[in-house]
Tab-separated table of C-alpha atoms and ligand atoms in Angstrom:
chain	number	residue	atom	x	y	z
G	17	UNK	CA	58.135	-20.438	69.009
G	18	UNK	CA	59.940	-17.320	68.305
G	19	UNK	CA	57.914	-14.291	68.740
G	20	UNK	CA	57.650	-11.693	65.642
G	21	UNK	CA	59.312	-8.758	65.523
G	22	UNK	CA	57.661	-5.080	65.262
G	23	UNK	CA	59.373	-2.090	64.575
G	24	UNK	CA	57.944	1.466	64.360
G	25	UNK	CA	59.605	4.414	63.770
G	26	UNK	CA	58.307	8.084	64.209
G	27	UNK	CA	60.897	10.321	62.711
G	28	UNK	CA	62.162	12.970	64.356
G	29	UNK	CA	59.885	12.053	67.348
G	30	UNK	CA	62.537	13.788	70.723
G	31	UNK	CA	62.528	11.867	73.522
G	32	UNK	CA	61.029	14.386	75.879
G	33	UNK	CA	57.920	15.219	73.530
G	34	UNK	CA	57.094	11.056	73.551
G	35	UNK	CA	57.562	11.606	77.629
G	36	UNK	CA	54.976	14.609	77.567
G	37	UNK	CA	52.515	13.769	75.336
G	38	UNK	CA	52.254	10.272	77.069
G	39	UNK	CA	51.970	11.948	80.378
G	40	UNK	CA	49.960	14.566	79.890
G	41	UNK	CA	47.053	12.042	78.072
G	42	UNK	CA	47.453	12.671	74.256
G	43	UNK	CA	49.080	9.407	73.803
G	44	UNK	CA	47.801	6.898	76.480
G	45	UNK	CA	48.415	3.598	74.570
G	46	UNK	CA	51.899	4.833	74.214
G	47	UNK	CA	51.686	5.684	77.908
G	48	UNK	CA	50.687	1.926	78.258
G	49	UNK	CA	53.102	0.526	76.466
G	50	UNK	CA	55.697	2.751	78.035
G	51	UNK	CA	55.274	1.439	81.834
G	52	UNK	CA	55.927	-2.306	80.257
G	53	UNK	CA	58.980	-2.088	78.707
G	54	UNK	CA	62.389	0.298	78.678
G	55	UNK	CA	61.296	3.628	77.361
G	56	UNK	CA	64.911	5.757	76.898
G	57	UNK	CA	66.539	8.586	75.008
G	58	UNK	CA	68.363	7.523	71.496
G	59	UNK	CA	71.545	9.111	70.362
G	60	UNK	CA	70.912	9.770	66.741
G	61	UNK	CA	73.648	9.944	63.860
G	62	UNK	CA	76.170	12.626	63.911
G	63	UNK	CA	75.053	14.788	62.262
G	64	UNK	CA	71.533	14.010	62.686
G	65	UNK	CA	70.390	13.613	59.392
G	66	UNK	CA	67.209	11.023	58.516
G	67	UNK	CA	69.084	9.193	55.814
G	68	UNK	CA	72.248	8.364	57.350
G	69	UNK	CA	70.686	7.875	61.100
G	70	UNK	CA	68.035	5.569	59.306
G	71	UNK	CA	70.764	3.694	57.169
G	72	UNK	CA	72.544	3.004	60.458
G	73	UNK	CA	69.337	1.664	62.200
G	74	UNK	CA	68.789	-0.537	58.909
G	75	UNK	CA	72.508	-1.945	59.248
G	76	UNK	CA	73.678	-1.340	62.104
G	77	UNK	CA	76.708	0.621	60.748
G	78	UNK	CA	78.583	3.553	61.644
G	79	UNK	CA	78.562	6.040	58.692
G	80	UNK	CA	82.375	4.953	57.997
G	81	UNK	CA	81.484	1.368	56.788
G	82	UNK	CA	77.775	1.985	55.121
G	83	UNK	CA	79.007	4.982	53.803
G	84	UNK	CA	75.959	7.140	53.701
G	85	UNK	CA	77.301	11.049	55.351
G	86	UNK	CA	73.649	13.245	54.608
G	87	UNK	CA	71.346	13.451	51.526
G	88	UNK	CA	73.788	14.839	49.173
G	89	UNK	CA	77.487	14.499	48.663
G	90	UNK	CA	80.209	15.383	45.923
G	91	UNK	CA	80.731	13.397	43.503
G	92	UNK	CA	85.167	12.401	43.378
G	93	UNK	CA	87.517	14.689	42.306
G	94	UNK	CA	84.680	17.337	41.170
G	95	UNK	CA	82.008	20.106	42.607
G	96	UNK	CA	79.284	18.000	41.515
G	97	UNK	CA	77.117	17.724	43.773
G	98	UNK	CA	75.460	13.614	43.900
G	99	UNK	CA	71.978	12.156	46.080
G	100	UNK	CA	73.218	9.137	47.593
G	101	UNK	CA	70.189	6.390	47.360
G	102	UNK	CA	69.948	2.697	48.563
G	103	UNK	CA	72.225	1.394	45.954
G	104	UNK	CA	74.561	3.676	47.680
G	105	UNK	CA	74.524	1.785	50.560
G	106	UNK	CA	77.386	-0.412	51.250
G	107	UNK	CA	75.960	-2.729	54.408
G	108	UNK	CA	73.454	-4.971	53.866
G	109	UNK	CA	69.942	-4.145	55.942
G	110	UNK	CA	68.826	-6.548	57.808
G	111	UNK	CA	66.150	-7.719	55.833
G	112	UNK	CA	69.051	-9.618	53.385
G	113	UNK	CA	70.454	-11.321	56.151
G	114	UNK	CA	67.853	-14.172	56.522
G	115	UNK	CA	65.107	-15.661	54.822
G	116	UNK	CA	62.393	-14.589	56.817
G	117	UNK	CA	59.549	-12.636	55.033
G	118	UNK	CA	59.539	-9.077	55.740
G	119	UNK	CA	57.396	-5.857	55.367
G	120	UNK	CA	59.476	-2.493	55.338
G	121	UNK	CA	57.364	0.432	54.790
G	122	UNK	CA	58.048	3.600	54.455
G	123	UNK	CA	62.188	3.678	55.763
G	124	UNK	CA	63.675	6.546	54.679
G	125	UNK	CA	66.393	6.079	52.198
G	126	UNK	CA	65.532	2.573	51.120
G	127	UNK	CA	64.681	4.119	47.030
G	128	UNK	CA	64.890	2.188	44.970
G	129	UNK	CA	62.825	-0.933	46.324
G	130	UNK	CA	65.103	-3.933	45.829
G	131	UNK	CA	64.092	-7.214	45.825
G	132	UNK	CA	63.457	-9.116	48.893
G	133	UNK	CA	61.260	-11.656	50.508
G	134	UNK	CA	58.605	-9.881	51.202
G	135	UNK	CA	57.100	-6.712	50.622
G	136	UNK	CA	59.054	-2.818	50.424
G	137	UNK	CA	57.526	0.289	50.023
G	138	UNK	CA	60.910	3.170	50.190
G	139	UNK	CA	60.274	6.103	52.367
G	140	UNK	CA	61.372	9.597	50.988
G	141	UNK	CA	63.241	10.872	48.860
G	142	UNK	CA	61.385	8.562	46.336
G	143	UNK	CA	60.878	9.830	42.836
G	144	UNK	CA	59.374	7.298	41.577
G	145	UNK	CA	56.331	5.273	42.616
G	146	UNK	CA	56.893	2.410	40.529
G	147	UNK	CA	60.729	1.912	41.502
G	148	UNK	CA	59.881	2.777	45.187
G	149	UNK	CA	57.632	-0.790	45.651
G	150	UNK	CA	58.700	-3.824	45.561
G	151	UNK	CA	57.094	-6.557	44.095
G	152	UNK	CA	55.204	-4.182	41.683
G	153	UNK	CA	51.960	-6.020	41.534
G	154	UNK	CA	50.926	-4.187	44.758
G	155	UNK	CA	51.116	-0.937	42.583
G	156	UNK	CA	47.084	-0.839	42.146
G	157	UNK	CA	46.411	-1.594	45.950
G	158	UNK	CA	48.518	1.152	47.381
G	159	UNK	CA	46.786	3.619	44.499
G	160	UNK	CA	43.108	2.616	45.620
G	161	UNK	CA	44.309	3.713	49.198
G	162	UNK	CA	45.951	6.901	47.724
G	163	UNK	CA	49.108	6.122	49.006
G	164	UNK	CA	51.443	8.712	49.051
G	165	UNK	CA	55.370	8.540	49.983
G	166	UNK	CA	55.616	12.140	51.297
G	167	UNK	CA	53.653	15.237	51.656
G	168	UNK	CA	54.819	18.133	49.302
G	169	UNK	CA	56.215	20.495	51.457
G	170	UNK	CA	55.845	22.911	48.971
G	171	UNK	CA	52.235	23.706	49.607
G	172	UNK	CA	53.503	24.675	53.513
G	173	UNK	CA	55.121	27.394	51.523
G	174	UNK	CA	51.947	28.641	49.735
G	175	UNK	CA	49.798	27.722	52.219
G	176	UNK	CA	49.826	25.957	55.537
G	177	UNK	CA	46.104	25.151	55.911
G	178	UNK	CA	46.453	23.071	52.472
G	179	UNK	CA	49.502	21.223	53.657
G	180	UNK	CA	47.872	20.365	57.238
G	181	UNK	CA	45.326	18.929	55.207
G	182	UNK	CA	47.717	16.637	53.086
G	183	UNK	CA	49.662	15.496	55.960
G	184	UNK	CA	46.305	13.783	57.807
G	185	UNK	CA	45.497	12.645	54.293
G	186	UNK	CA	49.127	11.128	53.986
G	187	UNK	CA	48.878	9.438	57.531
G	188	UNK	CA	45.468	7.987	56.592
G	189	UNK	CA	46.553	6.262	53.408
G	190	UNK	CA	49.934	5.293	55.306
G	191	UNK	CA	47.772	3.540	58.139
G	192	UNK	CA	45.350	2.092	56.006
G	193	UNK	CA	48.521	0.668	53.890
G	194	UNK	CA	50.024	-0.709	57.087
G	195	UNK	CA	46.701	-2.485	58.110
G	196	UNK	CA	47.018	-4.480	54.984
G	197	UNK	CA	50.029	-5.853	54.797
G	198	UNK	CA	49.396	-6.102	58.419
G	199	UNK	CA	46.348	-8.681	58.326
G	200	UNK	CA	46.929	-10.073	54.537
G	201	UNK	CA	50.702	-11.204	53.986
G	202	UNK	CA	52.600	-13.169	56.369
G	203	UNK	CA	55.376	-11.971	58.007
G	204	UNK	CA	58.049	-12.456	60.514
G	205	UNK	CA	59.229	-8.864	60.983
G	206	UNK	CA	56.897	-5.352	60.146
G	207	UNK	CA	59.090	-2.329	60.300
G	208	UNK	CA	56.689	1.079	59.483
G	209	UNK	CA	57.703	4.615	59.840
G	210	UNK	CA	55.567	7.556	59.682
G	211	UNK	CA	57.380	10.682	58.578
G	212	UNK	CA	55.336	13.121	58.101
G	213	UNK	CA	55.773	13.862	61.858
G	214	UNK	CA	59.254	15.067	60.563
G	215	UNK	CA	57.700	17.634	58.447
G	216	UNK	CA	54.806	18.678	60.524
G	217	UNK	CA	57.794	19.537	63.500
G	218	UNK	CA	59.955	21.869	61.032
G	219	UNK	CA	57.073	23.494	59.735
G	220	UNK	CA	54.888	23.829	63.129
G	221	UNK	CA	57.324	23.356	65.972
G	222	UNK	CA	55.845	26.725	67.326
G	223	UNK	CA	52.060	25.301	67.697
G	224	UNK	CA	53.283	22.340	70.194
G	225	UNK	CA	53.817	24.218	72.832
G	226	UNK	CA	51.549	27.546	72.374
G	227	UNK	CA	47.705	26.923	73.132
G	228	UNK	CA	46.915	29.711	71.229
G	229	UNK	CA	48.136	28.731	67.989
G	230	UNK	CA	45.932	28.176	65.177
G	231	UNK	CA	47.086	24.436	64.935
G	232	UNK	CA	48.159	23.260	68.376
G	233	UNK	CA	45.202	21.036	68.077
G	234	UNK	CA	46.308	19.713	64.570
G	235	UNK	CA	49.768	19.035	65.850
G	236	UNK	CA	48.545	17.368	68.839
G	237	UNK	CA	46.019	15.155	66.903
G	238	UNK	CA	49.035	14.433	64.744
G	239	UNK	CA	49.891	12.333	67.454
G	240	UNK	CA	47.032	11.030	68.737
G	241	UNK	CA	46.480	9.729	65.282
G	242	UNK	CA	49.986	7.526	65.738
G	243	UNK	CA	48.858	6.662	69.122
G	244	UNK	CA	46.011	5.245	67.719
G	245	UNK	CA	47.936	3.049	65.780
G	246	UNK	CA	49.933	2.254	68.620
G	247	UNK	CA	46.930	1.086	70.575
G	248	UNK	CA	46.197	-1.882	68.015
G	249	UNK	CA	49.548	-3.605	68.698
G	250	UNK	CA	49.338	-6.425	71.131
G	251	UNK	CA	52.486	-6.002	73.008
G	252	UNK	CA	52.438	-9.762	74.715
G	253	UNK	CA	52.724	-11.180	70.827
G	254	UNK	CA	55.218	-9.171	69.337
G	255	UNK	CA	59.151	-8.214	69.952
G	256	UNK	CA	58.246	-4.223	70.082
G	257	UNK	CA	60.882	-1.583	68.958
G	258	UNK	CA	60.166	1.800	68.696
G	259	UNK	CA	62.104	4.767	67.801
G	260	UNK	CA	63.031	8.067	66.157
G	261	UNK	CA	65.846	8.529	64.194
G	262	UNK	CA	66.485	12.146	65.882
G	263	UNK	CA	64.599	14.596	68.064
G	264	UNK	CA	63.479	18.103	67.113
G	265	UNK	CA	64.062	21.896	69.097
G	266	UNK	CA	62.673	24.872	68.417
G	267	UNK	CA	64.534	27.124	65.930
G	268	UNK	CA	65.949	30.577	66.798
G	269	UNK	CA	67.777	31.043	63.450
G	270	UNK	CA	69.221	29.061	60.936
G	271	UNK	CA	73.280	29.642	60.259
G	272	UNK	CA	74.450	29.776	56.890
G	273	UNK	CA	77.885	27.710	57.475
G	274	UNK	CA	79.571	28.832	53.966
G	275	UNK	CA	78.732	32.574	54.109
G	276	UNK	CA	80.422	32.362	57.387
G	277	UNK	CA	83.546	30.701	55.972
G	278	UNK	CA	83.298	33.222	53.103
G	279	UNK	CA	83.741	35.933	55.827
G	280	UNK	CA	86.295	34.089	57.655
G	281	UNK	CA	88.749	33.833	54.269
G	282	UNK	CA	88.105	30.224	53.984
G	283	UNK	CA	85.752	30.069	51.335
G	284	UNK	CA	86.460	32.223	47.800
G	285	UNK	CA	83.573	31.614	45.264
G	286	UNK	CA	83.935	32.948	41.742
G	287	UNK	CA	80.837	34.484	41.329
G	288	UNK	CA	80.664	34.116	37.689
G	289	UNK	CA	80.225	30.459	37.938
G	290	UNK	CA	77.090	28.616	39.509
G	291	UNK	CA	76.640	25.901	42.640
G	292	UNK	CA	80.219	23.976	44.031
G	293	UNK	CA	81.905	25.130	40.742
G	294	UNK	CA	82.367	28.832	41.980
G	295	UNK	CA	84.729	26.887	44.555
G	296	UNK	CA	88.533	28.774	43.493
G	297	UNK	CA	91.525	27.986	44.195
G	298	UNK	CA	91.720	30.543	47.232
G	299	UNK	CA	89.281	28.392	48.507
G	300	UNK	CA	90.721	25.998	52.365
G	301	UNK	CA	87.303	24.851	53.448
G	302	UNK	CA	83.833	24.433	52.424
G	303	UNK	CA	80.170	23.461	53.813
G	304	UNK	CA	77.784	20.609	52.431
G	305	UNK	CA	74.115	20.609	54.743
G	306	UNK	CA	73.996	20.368	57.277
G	307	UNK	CA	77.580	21.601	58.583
G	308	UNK	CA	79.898	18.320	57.154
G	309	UNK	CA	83.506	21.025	56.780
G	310	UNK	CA	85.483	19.393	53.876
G	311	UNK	CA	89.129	20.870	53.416
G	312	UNK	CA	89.707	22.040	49.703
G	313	UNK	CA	92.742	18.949	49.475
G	314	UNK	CA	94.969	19.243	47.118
G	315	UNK	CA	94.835	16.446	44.554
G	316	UNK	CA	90.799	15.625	45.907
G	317	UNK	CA	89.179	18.610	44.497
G	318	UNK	CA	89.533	19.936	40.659
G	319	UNK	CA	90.611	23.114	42.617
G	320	UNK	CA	92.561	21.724	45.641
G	321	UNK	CA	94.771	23.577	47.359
G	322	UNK	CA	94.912	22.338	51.254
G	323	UNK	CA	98.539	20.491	52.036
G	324	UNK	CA	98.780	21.117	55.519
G	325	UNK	CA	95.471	19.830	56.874
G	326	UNK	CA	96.557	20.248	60.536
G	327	UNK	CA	97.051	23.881	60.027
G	328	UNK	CA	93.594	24.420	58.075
G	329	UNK	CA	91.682	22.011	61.048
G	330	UNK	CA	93.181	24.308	63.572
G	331	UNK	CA	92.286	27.339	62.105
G	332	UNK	CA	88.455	26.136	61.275
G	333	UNK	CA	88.314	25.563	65.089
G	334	UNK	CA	89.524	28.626	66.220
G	335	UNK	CA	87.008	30.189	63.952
G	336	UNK	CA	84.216	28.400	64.735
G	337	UNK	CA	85.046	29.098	68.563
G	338	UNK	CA	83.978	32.430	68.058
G	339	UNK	CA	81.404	32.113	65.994
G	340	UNK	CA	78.348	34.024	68.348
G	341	UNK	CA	74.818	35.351	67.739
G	342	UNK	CA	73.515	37.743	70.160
G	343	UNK	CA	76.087	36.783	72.678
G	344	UNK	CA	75.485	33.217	72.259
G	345	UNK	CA	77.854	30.835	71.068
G	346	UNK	CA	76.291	29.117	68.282
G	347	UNK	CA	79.150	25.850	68.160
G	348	UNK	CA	78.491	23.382	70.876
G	349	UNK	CA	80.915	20.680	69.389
G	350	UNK	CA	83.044	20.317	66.460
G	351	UNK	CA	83.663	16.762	65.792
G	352	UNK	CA	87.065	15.574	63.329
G	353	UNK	CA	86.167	12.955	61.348
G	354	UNK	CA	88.357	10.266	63.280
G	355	UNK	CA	86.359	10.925	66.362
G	356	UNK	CA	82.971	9.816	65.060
G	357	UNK	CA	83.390	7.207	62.381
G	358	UNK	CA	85.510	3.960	61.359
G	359	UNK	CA	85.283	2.110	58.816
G	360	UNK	CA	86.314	1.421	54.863
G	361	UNK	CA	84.467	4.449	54.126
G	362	UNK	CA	85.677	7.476	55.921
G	363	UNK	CA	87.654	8.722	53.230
G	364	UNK	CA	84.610	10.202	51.823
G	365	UNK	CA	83.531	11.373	55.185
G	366	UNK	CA	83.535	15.589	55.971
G	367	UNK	CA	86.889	16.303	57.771
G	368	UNK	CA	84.905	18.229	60.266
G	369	UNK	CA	81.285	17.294	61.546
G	370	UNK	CA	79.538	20.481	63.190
G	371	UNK	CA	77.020	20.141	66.078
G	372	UNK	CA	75.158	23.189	67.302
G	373	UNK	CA	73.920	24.787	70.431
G	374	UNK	CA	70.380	24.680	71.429
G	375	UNK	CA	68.120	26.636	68.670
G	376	UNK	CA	70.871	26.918	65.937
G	377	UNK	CA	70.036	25.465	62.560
G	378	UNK	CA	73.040	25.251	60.624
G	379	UNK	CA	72.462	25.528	56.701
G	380	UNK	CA	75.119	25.311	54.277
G	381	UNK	CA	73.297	27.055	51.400
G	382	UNK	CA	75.612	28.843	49.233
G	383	UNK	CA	75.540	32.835	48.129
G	384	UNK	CA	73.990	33.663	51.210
G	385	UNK	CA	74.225	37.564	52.002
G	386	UNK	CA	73.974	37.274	56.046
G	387	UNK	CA	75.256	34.596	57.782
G	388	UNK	CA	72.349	34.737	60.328
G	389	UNK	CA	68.074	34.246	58.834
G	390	UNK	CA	64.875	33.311	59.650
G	391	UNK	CA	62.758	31.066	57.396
G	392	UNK	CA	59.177	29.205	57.370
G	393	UNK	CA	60.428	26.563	59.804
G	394	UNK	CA	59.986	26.631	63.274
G	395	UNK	CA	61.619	23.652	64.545
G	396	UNK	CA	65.056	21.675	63.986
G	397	UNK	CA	66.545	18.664	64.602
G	398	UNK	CA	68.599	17.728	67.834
G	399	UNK	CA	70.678	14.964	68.512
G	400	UNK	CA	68.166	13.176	71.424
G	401	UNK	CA	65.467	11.036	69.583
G	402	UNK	CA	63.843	8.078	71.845
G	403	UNK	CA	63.683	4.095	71.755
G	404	UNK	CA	61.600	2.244	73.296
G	405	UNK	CA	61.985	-1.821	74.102
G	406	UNK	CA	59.410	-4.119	75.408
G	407	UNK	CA	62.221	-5.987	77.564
G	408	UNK	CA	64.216	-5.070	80.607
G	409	UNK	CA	66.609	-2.030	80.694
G	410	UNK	CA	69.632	-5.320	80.699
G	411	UNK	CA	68.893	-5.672	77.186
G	412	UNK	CA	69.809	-2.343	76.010
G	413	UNK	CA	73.017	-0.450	76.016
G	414	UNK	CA	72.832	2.376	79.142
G	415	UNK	CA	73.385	4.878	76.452
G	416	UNK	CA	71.892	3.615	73.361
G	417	UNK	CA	72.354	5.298	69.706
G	418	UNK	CA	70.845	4.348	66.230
G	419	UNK	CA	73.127	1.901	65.640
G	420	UNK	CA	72.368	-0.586	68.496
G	421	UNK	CA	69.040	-1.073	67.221
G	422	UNK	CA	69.831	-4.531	65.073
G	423	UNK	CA	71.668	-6.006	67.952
G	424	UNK	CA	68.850	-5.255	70.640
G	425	UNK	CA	66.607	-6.857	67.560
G	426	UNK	CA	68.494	-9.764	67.437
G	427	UNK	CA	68.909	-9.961	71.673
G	428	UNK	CA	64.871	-10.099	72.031
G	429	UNK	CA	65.034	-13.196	68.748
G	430	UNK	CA	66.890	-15.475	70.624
G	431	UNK	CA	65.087	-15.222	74.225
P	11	ZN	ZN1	64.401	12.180	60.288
């Protein structure tokens, strides 16, 4: 008999803080689990961006073919700005590929639920509860747990002690959710992800490492909450994958990309006008979050200008070369589109992809006086999330990334 298959993500959970925390005893079922299987680091989506590294875990796509590039894009030939959702996707996940039943809670990008066999609950950004669950007659069960998609980050603004509170609230209702479906429906594949852990790493990235801060214990027990969880899986039934769709740093200062192509002459906004619109003529390059460069083309953009794209790419590099803070160069890699993705797609793809040096959080907010800032968060996402497989290291790529996962899935299936 085939063995079911278990997936569980942790998003934004790096590599090296899965490594520690098992180590140093916060996470010893982890720790377990870790000794009996292929525990390694996971290249995440360039950039590395929770909806397009989840979509290519889902389908195990580059961003060329499913066509997902980051949580907002421009809409054709305008400055509209559009929020790419599942119906956006253009690869089939994995639960349409077979009639198996699954569960899929809580994946990122998956809004709105679609039909399947089985049961969905879509991970953030979900605006609506009832088109985030499919089948809707599990509405009432997931409100008597108080189930809640994500934690409004907004009360971290006004007040961290009330958003500490709601993430542990959200993980409880998320748990208690999984246990469920868990024990009640029958299934031949559960895929969970907690995310809070993203939000609880941007906003308290500082209290991991300090023992002094106010809520290293929170943050630790943050994870010794999901270890928990971890500790009721019985690895010897179950095909185990787990994962993070990227890994987190701490944060120096966050880079506004388009204030520094305003500087540099490549970016002249007509202040008059409001968002993408103030794009002009003038204008060779701009920025969409979190540093995807898109040349102004002529005959692509309402105000299109860019003929010689060679010329404009060169020039963007040079630029970016230099680009420094405190000495430091602040551009570890500058990626052309060609380089990192194939597919039917990558004509919509950013001409330029942008990957930064340690501690750098590049921001493409527009109408940004300095080009350097410091906000609330604390930590950022890097590039090294981990996976971990209970098999041996021959049934993983030596350097795996996010979109390996459905082909390691389908390696442990037909042992
Ligand atoms: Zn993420």
């Amino acid at each position: 008999m085939t063995k079911k298959t278990v997936i569980m993500g942790i998003d934004g959970a790096p590599y090296k803080l899965m490594k520690d925390l098992s180590d140093s005893g916060i996470m010893p079922n982890f720790k377990k689990i870790r000794e009996r299987g292929s525990f390694k680091k996971l290249k995440s989506s360039i950039p590395e961006i929770s909806s397009i590294s989840w979509t290519s875990v889902i389908t195990g796509k580059n961003p060329g073919e499913h066509g997902i590039f980051g949580f907002v894009d421009m809409i054709p030939n305008t400055y509209s700005l559009s929020f790419p959702n599942f119906m956006n996707i253009k690869e089939k996940p994995f639960w349409k590929k077979d009639d198996q039943r699954y569960i899929i809670l809580n994946v990122p990008q998956t809004y709105p639920a679609e039909e399947l066999k089985g049961v969905l609950i879509s991970g953030f950004v979900a605006l609506d509860m009832k088109k985030a669950v499919y089948p809707n007659v599990i509405i009432p069960k997931l409100e008597k747990f108080n189930y809640q998609i994500d934690v409004d980050s907004n009360k971290a603004h006004k007040n961290i002690d009330l958003f500490v509170e709601e993430l542990f609230k959200v993980l409880d209702a998320r748990i208690k959710t999984a246990d469920f479906f868990w024990n009640e429906a029958d299934w031949g594949t559960f895929m969970l992800v907690f995310t809070g852990s993203d939000r609880l790493m941007h906003f308290l990235w500082d209290a991991y490492k300090n023992e002094n801060h106010k809520y290293h214990e929170y943050f630790l027990n943050y994870f010794r909450k999901i270890d928990e969880y971890i500790g009721k899986i019985d690895m010897d039934k179950y095909n185990l994958i787990m994962l993070s769709d990227h890994g987190f740093e701490k944060l120096n200062v966050e880079v506004n990309i388009n204030t520094f192509l305003e500087n540099e002459g490549f970016l002249v906004l007509d202040k008059e006008k409001k968002n993408y619109a103030m794009i002009t003529k003038e204008t060779k390059a701009f920025s969409l979050d979190p540093a995807r460069i898109f040349l102004n083309i002529k005959g692509k953009y309402p105000n299109g200008n860019v003929e010689d794209t060679e010329k404009v790419v060169d020039d963007l590099k040079n630029s970016f070369e230099s680009l420094e803070y405190n000495g430091k160069k602040v551009i570890k890699k500058i990626y052309k589109k060609e380089e990192i993705y194939h597919g039917n797609y990558i004509k919509n793809a950013p001409d330029l992809v942008l990957e930064a040096n340690e501690g750098f959080d590049l921001k493409s907010k527009l109408n940004r006086e300095k080009i350097f800032e410091k906000g609330m968060f604390t930590g950022k996402h890097n590039p090294e999330g981990f996976l971990f497989v209970n098999a041996d290291e021959n049934k993983i790529p030596k350097i795996p990334c996010v979109e390996d996962i459905l082909k390691i899935m389908e390696e442990l299936k037909n042992e």
